[in-house]
Amino acid sequence: MRGSAETGGMGGMSRRASAAVVGMAAIALLAAPNADAGVSSDRAGAILIFPKLVVDSERGLDTFVRLSNTSDREISLLCFYVNATPKCSLPSRSCFPDPDDCETADGTCIPQWQESDFRIRVTARQPVGWLVSQGARANCSFLPGICANDESQSCAVDRDCGLGNHCVVPPCFPLDGTFRVGRPFGAEESNIDSAVIPAPEDPFLGELKCIAVDEGSLVPVARNDLVGEVLIGRRTPEGIVDVAAYNALGIPAIEGRGNRDSTLVLGGPRVCSGGTRNGQPCAADSECTGGGKCAFDPRVEYEGCPNILILDHFFDGAVDPLIPNLCQVDGTCRISDTTCQSNRDCENRCEGETCTVSGGNCDTNADCSELVGQVRLATDLTLVPCTQDLRTQNPSLSETTAQFLVFNEFEQRFSTSRSVNCFKESRLSNLDTPQNERSIFSAGVAGTLTGQTRIRGVDEGAVDHGNTLIGVVEEFRCVGPGFPLCSFVSPADLVSSSATNLHFQGTRPVSDFLYLP
Amino acid sequence: MVWSSPCVADTTTERSGSILIFPKVIFDGSRDTFIQISNTSNSMVYAHCFYVNAVPLCTRSDGDCLAGTCLGECVPQWQEVDFDIWLTKQQPTSWAAGLGRVTFPFDNNCLSDLRHPELDNADCYGSGIDPGRVPPVSFPFAGELKCIEVEAGGAPISGNHLKGEATIVTIDGDNSKYNAVAVTGFDPNDGDNTLCLGGARSERCQSGAEYNACPGTLIVDHFAAGADSPLLGPTSEVRTELTLTPCTENFETQESTRVVVQFRIANEFEQFFSASTTVDCWGNFSLEDVNAVFGVIPLGTRLAQTRVYPSTASQSGIVGVMEEYHTIAGVTARAALNLHEEGERTSADYIVIPQRP
């Protein structure tokens, strides 16, 4: 219901480095990691994190954010775009998507971390969505539509397009509170005052966070009613289409916690509640003798971020065994698009001193790269820290060293590390070196097709921030003999992409903090 | 002062578990499925895996029910084939459903010879420590894969060391990827051949729940059938395919599990609709095939939220995965998503595995 204050306000500490936090950190040193992790991509939460959004309208690339309220009550959200698009030190040059534009002119790419916030209201069970490049408002009634069956025909309602067709309007919030309301016989909920801003720049790279808040005061509320998805897609004038999707990460609030301030405490130490060890650090109920329960310290307001992220992946550069370059009925090879009469013509062999697929001169088959006409795999990883200062935009609170522990299918182990500053997006094989072929994430170095990588933010023992990370992964299939470098923003050799959520293991007895304006 | 207990998940798509469910595995000539499983622990892990083929069989040998060329009758089947795998500490492994994986220690390793680039070999399917012999699925195959963590002797254990992903790769190079659904195990686990998922102590489950319960409700955020994809333009279309598999399965007797599934649909106007269908062993269907109400014209909005749950009379929970098909001008891009879950079933589900020798 509009205008009424919600109960169960959330909050955290009135001062960042309060004595309470110090106390929690002290307890943290004693407590062991717990097996459970609260962040979830398959359960509703009170904070939604969309770790990666990308827009490049010139190249037909955009992101569609889908979000819905799983409860029977209206919910208000305070959302933050975090713009992580790198900037060139030269004003006329750009670093994204192609850093060469800046660097070849002797410029320097400077990371940025700029937040912009907005507010939306979602009614009971309502799904909403918007294009990141465009934003959305509660103005569907006034938007010009286009008939789905005829792009040249404008429309206002479905019947303008003829029987069986429908009118397509840009993504918007349909319940404007005047012409359309929800629940006509009830509370008359609406999306009024909802306004999603378009991405602050185009091209754009960054993340989105949405927090359930009280409608009037914008104080965070403990309502675990939000789920969301992201679809990153492209359509080029050449007719290439590609869509990848992942679930937003939900952080559940703990019912009944919070002091309604703007510092949100995510996870932390567990202590015995009741019993003979009341208030003492614990990791499991069995440690709380006398009938006590092992529970989060009372100052913790949300479930904690995971201790370890686990990523199963193909090693970069490996050939996808499921996409051979076969001869199709139209007389072209599926991947190389060269002419053929049989599958044999789609193998890059030397025939008549010419390579059958790549077309260069040759004396033997060895002169024709066997990788021509094959699809190779590459993986991009995006990591964002759980601690973020959206209030003073202090990036030092979000600096973390990420440790990567890599296992191949021989149980052989490699490791590397990389600093994560606010937002980190990288090809796996560029995490440890700029030369992909020499990376421990390259198939040629690792020696097997797939690997398991465990990612851990190194705990610095700080009292005002944690060092946990969350993220998402994208897999790209690229055609061509060279090392696969294609991606959403470098689509020249891109065949297709997909995105998935990472796996989690454990939590930490250390809190992360979200500092809100 | 209010205290919270550590949260207890039900099935999960982001944490390791003792039962892995890949609800959608396809090998039909145009698509194959690449399976990835890894051991997240520092000790050896064994798993007993079951492929379940749910492709209907044509009563005439010259017909194909999947291709719609069966002139006889299409008879539902639920044919399981099982095999064992074992993984060393933290070991990842992988195979394509249509190819399987043989135990051949001389598979070509991926090789990058920086001094002799002509010797590079990035075509290295099967390299690494083979996890055991994985049979290729029969052709055509549409069904599920379940892997259950066991001890070396084959008795189920609640180790929670398995995680997995499936990538459905289309012949034209497109792909969609999802995380396997994992069911967390509890102690005590009596190690018999009846696995008890959730529920209370009973005659069948004398030590109570050995594994987490299946979810009470699945939440599917989706496009209305035939709605435009804002990413591709107003003349594009989105179709959503939902794959559901029952939590209760009997691999010993191969008795099928039938679940009546209810759908509660909310559009962007906060208007509600409902529909239902029956899942017999395994269901894979476009939403508009369940009921026309999933269409963009009846629904009236581009987006919908659908709550999917078994009817109260059904004897099994369900898990699943969704796949979206975004099409424009005859070109389709696919994306898979794991479903959201809410609550847990109060009654137990049972997985019965064949008796060990």
JSON list of C-alpha atoms in Angstrom, two decimals, chain A residues 4-135:
[
{"chain": "A", "resi": 4, "resn": "SER", "atom": "CA", "xyz": [2.38, 3.49, 4.59]},
{"chain": "A", "resi": 5, "resn": "ALA", "atom": "CA", "xyz": [5.55, 2.78, 6.50]},
{"chain": "A", "resi": 6, "resn": "GLU", "atom": "CA", "xyz": [6.82, -0.77, 6.41]},
{"chain": "A", "resi": 7, "resn": "THR", "atom": "CA", "xyz": [7.84, -2.56, 9.53]},
{"chain": "A", "resi": 8, "resn": "GLY", "atom": "CA", "xyz": [10.96, -4.62, 9.88]},
{"chain": "A", "resi": 9, "resn": "GLY", "atom": "CA", "xyz": [13.34, -1.89, 8.81]},
{"chain": "A", "resi": 10, "resn": "MET", "atom": "CA", "xyz": [16.87, -2.90, 8.08]},
{"chain": "A", "resi": 11, "resn": "GLY", "atom": "CA", "xyz": [20.03, -1.13, 8.70]},
{"chain": "A", "resi": 12, "resn": "GLY", "atom": "CA", "xyz": [23.40, -1.63, 10.14]},
{"chain": "A", "resi": 13, "resn": "MET", "atom": "CA", "xyz": [25.83, 0.47, 12.05]},
{"chain": "A", "resi": 14, "resn": "SER", "atom": "CA", "xyz": [25.55, 4.13, 12.66]},
{"chain": "A", "resi": 15, "resn": "ARG", "atom": "CA", "xyz": [29.27, 4.59, 12.23]},
{"chain": "A", "resi": 16, "resn": "ARG", "atom": "CA", "xyz": [31.39, 2.60, 9.86]},
{"chain": "A", "resi": 17, "resn": "ALA", "atom": "CA", "xyz": [34.18, 1.72, 12.21]},
{"chain": "A", "resi": 18, "resn": "SER", "atom": "CA", "xyz": [32.10, 1.48, 15.30]},
{"chain": "A", "resi": 19, "resn": "ALA", "atom": "CA", "xyz": [33.19, -0.45, 18.31]},
{"chain": "A", "resi": 20, "resn": "ALA", "atom": "CA", "xyz": [30.52, -2.98, 17.49]},
{"chain": "A", "resi": 21, "resn": "VAL", "atom": "CA", "xyz": [32.21, -3.80, 14.23]},
{"chain": "A", "resi": 22, "resn": "VAL", "atom": "CA", "xyz": [35.51, -4.17, 15.96]},
{"chain": "A", "resi": 23, "resn": "GLY", "atom": "CA", "xyz": [33.85, -6.55, 18.35]},
{"chain": "A", "resi": 24, "resn": "MET", "atom": "CA", "xyz": [32.41, -8.57, 15.53]},
{"chain": "A", "resi": 25, "resn": "ALA", "atom": "CA", "xyz": [35.78, -8.79, 13.87]},
{"chain": "A", "resi": 26, "resn": "ALA", "atom": "CA", "xyz": [37.28, -10.05, 17.08]},
{"chain": "A", "resi": 27, "resn": "ILE", "atom": "CA", "xyz": [34.67, -12.76, 17.25]},
{"chain": "A", "resi": 28, "resn": "ALA", "atom": "CA", "xyz": [35.31, -13.45, 13.59]},
{"chain": "A", "resi": 29, "resn": "LEU", "atom": "CA", "xyz": [38.88, -14.37, 14.28]},
{"chain": "A", "resi": 30, "resn": "LEU", "atom": "CA", "xyz": [37.73, -17.08, 16.59]},
{"chain": "A", "resi": 31, "resn": "ALA", "atom": "CA", "xyz": [34.87, -18.57, 14.65]},
{"chain": "A", "resi": 32, "resn": "ALA", "atom": "CA", "xyz": [35.23, -21.20, 11.98]},
{"chain": "A", "resi": 33, "resn": "PRO", "atom": "CA", "xyz": [33.66, -20.87, 8.52]},
{"chain": "A", "resi": 34, "resn": "ASN", "atom": "CA", "xyz": [30.12, -22.14, 8.32]},
{"chain": "A", "resi": 35, "resn": "ALA", "atom": "CA", "xyz": [28.99, -24.56, 5.66]},
{"chain": "A", "resi": 36, "resn": "ASP", "atom": "CA", "xyz": [25.97, -22.53, 4.58]},
{"chain": "A", "resi": 37, "resn": "ALA", "atom": "CA", "xyz": [26.01, -19.55, 2.24]},
{"chain": "A", "resi": 38, "resn": "GLY", "atom": "CA", "xyz": [23.04, -17.28, 2.02]},
{"chain": "A", "resi": 39, "resn": "VAL", "atom": "CA", "xyz": [23.49, -15.58, -1.34]},
{"chain": "A", "resi": 40, "resn": "SER", "atom": "CA", "xyz": [21.40, -17.39, -3.88]},
{"chain": "A", "resi": 41, "resn": "SER", "atom": "CA", "xyz": [20.52, -17.22, -7.56]},
{"chain": "A", "resi": 42, "resn": "ASP", "atom": "CA", "xyz": [17.58, -19.59, -7.24]},
{"chain": "A", "resi": 43, "resn": "ARG", "atom": "CA", "xyz": [15.76, -18.14, -4.23]},
{"chain": "A", "resi": 44, "resn": "ALA", "atom": "CA", "xyz": [14.12, -14.78, -3.70]},
{"chain": "A", "resi": 45, "resn": "GLY", "atom": "CA", "xyz": [16.08, -12.19, -1.74]},
{"chain": "A", "resi": 46, "resn": "ALA", "atom": "CA", "xyz": [15.83, -8.65, -0.36]},
{"chain": "A", "resi": 47, "resn": "ILE", "atom": "CA", "xyz": [18.86, -7.44, -2.31]},
{"chain": "A", "resi": 48, "resn": "LEU", "atom": "CA", "xyz": [19.27, -8.35, -5.97]},
{"chain": "A", "resi": 49, "resn": "ILE", "atom": "CA", "xyz": [22.65, -8.10, -7.65]},
{"chain": "A", "resi": 50, "resn": "PHE", "atom": "CA", "xyz": [23.02, -8.21, -11.42]},
{"chain": "A", "resi": 51, "resn": "PRO", "atom": "CA", "xyz": [26.82, -8.44, -11.68]},
{"chain": "A", "resi": 52, "resn": "LYS", "atom": "CA", "xyz": [27.16, -7.69, -15.37]},
{"chain": "A", "resi": 53, "resn": "LEU", "atom": "CA", "xyz": [25.25, -5.43, -17.72]},
{"chain": "A", "resi": 54, "resn": "VAL", "atom": "CA", "xyz": [26.62, -4.37, -21.07]},
{"chain": "A", "resi": 55, "resn": "VAL", "atom": "CA", "xyz": [25.38, -1.97, -23.75]},
{"chain": "A", "resi": 56, "resn": "ASP", "atom": "CA", "xyz": [26.87, -1.11, -27.11]},
{"chain": "A", "resi": 57, "resn": "SER", "atom": "CA", "xyz": [24.00, 0.15, -29.25]},
{"chain": "A", "resi": 58, "resn": "GLU", "atom": "CA", "xyz": [26.22, 0.84, -32.24]},
{"chain": "A", "resi": 59, "resn": "ARG", "atom": "CA", "xyz": [26.99, -2.87, -32.47]},
{"chain": "A", "resi": 60, "resn": "GLY", "atom": "CA", "xyz": [23.44, -4.01, -31.67]},
{"chain": "A", "resi": 61, "resn": "LEU", "atom": "CA", "xyz": [24.28, -5.11, -28.14]},
{"chain": "A", "resi": 62, "resn": "ASP", "atom": "CA", "xyz": [21.97, -4.52, -25.20]},
{"chain": "A", "resi": 63, "resn": "THR", "atom": "CA", "xyz": [20.89, -6.01, -21.88]},
{"chain": "A", "resi": 64, "resn": "PHE", "atom": "CA", "xyz": [17.34, -6.75, -20.79]},
{"chain": "A", "resi": 65, "resn": "VAL", "atom": "CA", "xyz": [16.77, -6.79, -17.03]},
{"chain": "A", "resi": 66, "resn": "ARG", "atom": "CA", "xyz": [13.83, -8.84, -15.80]},
{"chain": "A", "resi": 67, "resn": "LEU", "atom": "CA", "xyz": [12.70, -8.60, -12.22]},
{"chain": "A", "resi": 68, "resn": "SER", "atom": "CA", "xyz": [9.62, -9.77, -10.36]},
{"chain": "A", "resi": 69, "resn": "ASN", "atom": "CA", "xyz": [7.94, -9.58, -6.99]},
{"chain": "A", "resi": 70, "resn": "THR", "atom": "CA", "xyz": [7.16, -13.05, -5.64]},
{"chain": "A", "resi": 71, "resn": "SER", "atom": "CA", "xyz": [4.90, -11.79, -2.86]},
{"chain": "A", "resi": 72, "resn": "ASP", "atom": "CA", "xyz": [1.26, -10.69, -2.65]},
{"chain": "A", "resi": 73, "resn": "ARG", "atom": "CA", "xyz": [2.24, -7.21, -1.55]},
{"chain": "A", "resi": 74, "resn": "GLU", "atom": "CA", "xyz": [3.57, -4.25, -3.48]},
{"chain": "A", "resi": 75, "resn": "ILE", "atom": "CA", "xyz": [7.28, -3.65, -2.98]},
{"chain": "A", "resi": 76, "resn": "SER", "atom": "CA", "xyz": [9.51, -0.63, -3.52]},
{"chain": "A", "resi": 77, "resn": "LEU", "atom": "CA", "xyz": [13.07, -0.90, -4.71]},
{"chain": "A", "resi": 78, "resn": "LEU", "atom": "CA", "xyz": [16.02, 1.41, -4.55]},
{"chain": "A", "resi": 79, "resn": "CYS", "atom": "CA", "xyz": [18.35, 0.49, -7.41]},
{"chain": "A", "resi": 80, "resn": "PHE", "atom": "CA", "xyz": [21.91, 1.47, -8.23]},
{"chain": "A", "resi": 81, "resn": "TYR", "atom": "CA", "xyz": [23.66, 1.30, -11.55]},
{"chain": "A", "resi": 82, "resn": "VAL", "atom": "CA", "xyz": [27.39, 1.09, -11.01]},
{"chain": "A", "resi": 83, "resn": "ASN", "atom": "CA", "xyz": [29.11, 2.39, -14.12]},
{"chain": "A", "resi": 84, "resn": "ALA", "atom": "CA", "xyz": [32.42, 0.57, -14.55]},
{"chain": "A", "resi": 85, "resn": "THR", "atom": "CA", "xyz": [33.04, 1.61, -18.16]},
{"chain": "A", "resi": 86, "resn": "PRO", "atom": "CA", "xyz": [36.74, 2.45, -18.38]},
{"chain": "A", "resi": 87, "resn": "LYS", "atom": "CA", "xyz": [37.59, 5.99, -19.44]},
{"chain": "A", "resi": 88, "resn": "CYS", "atom": "CA", "xyz": [40.41, 7.13, -21.71]},
{"chain": "A", "resi": 89, "resn": "SER", "atom": "CA", "xyz": [42.73, 9.83, -20.42]},
{"chain": "A", "resi": 90, "resn": "LEU", "atom": "CA", "xyz": [42.36, 11.48, -23.85]},
{"chain": "A", "resi": 91, "resn": "PRO", "atom": "CA", "xyz": [38.92, 13.06, -24.16]},
{"chain": "A", "resi": 92, "resn": "SER", "atom": "CA", "xyz": [38.42, 12.18, -27.82]},
{"chain": "A", "resi": 93, "resn": "ARG", "atom": "CA", "xyz": [39.25, 8.50, -27.38]},
{"chain": "A", "resi": 94, "resn": "SER", "atom": "CA", "xyz": [37.46, 5.60, -25.76]},
{"chain": "A", "resi": 95, "resn": "CYS", "atom": "CA", "xyz": [38.51, 2.48, -23.88]},
{"chain": "A", "resi": 96, "resn": "PHE", "atom": "CA", "xyz": [35.38, 0.44, -24.20]},
{"chain": "A", "resi": 97, "resn": "PRO", "atom": "CA", "xyz": [34.76, -1.76, -26.03]},
{"chain": "A", "resi": 98, "resn": "ASP", "atom": "CA", "xyz": [38.13, -1.40, -27.73]},
{"chain": "A", "resi": 99, "resn": "PRO", "atom": "CA", "xyz": [40.96, -0.20, -25.47]},
{"chain": "A", "resi": 100, "resn": "ASP", "atom": "CA", "xyz": [43.25, 0.04, -28.51]},
{"chain": "A", "resi": 101, "resn": "ASP", "atom": "CA", "xyz": [41.45, 3.22, -29.54]},
{"chain": "A", "resi": 102, "resn": "CYS", "atom": "CA", "xyz": [42.87, 4.89, -26.45]},
{"chain": "A", "resi": 103, "resn": "GLU", "atom": "CA", "xyz": [46.14, 3.09, -26.07]},
{"chain": "A", "resi": 104, "resn": "THR", "atom": "CA", "xyz": [47.34, 3.48, -29.67]},
{"chain": "A", "resi": 105, "resn": "ALA", "atom": "CA", "xyz": [47.02, 7.26, -29.18]},
{"chain": "A", "resi": 106, "resn": "ASP", "atom": "CA", "xyz": [49.22, 7.01, -26.09]},
{"chain": "A", "resi": 107, "resn": "GLY", "atom": "CA", "xyz": [46.25, 7.41, -23.78]},
{"chain": "A", "resi": 108, "resn": "THR", "atom": "CA", "xyz": [45.63, 5.45, -20.62]},
{"chain": "A", "resi": 109, "resn": "CYS", "atom": "CA", "xyz": [42.48, 3.55, -19.72]},
{"chain": "A", "resi": 110, "resn": "ILE", "atom": "CA", "xyz": [41.32, 4.60, -16.29]},
{"chain": "A", "resi": 111, "resn": "PRO", "atom": "CA", "xyz": [38.81, 2.47, -14.41]},
{"chain": "A", "resi": 112, "resn": "GLN", "atom": "CA", "xyz": [35.76, 4.26, -13.06]},
{"chain": "A", "resi": 113, "resn": "TRP", "atom": "CA", "xyz": [33.12, 3.35, -10.53]},
{"chain": "A", "resi": 114, "resn": "GLN", "atom": "CA", "xyz": [30.25, 5.77, -10.70]},
{"chain": "A", "resi": 115, "resn": "GLU", "atom": "CA", "xyz": [26.86, 5.03, -9.14]},
{"chain": "A", "resi": 116, "resn": "SER", "atom": "CA", "xyz": [23.48, 6.38, -10.26]},
{"chain": "A", "resi": 117, "resn": "ASP", "atom": "CA", "xyz": [20.37, 5.40, -8.38]},
{"chain": "A", "resi": 118, "resn": "PHE", "atom": "CA", "xyz": [16.67, 5.25, -9.16]},
{"chain": "A", "resi": 119, "resn": "ARG", "atom": "CA", "xyz": [13.50, 3.93, -7.61]},
{"chain": "A", "resi": 120, "resn": "ILE", "atom": "CA", "xyz": [10.83, 1.57, -8.83]},
{"chain": "A", "resi": 121, "resn": "ARG", "atom": "CA", "xyz": [7.68, 0.07, -7.40]},
{"chain": "A", "resi": 122, "resn": "VAL", "atom": "CA", "xyz": [6.52, -3.43, -8.31]},
{"chain": "A", "resi": 123, "resn": "THR", "atom": "CA", "xyz": [3.02, -4.63, -7.48]},
{"chain": "A", "resi": 124, "resn": "ALA", "atom": "CA", "xyz": [1.98, -8.08, -6.22]},
{"chain": "A", "resi": 125, "resn": "ARG", "atom": "CA", "xyz": [3.47, -10.94, -8.26]},
{"chain": "A", "resi": 126, "resn": "GLN", "atom": "CA", "xyz": [4.26, -8.45, -11.00]},
{"chain": "A", "resi": 127, "resn": "PRO", "atom": "CA", "xyz": [7.04, -9.08, -13.50]},
{"chain": "A", "resi": 128, "resn": "VAL", "atom": "CA", "xyz": [8.73, -6.01, -14.97]},
{"chain": "A", "resi": 129, "resn": "GLY", "atom": "CA", "xyz": [11.60, -5.54, -17.38]},
{"chain": "A", "resi": 130, "resn": "TRP", "atom": "CA", "xyz": [13.59, -2.92, -19.21]},
{"chain": "A", "resi": 131, "resn": "LEU", "atom": "CA", "xyz": [16.38, -2.44, -21.68]},
{"chain": "A", "resi": 132, "resn": "VAL", "atom": "CA", "xyz": [19.43, -1.02, -19.96]},
{"chain": "A", "resi": 133, "resn": "SER", "atom": "CA", "xyz": [20.07, 1.30, -22.92]},
{"chain": "A", "resi": 134, "resn": "GLN", "atom": "CA", "xyz": [16.56, 2.77, -22.72]},
{"chain": "A", "resi": 135, "resn": "GLY", "atom": "CA", "xyz": [15.33, 2.63, -19.14]}
]
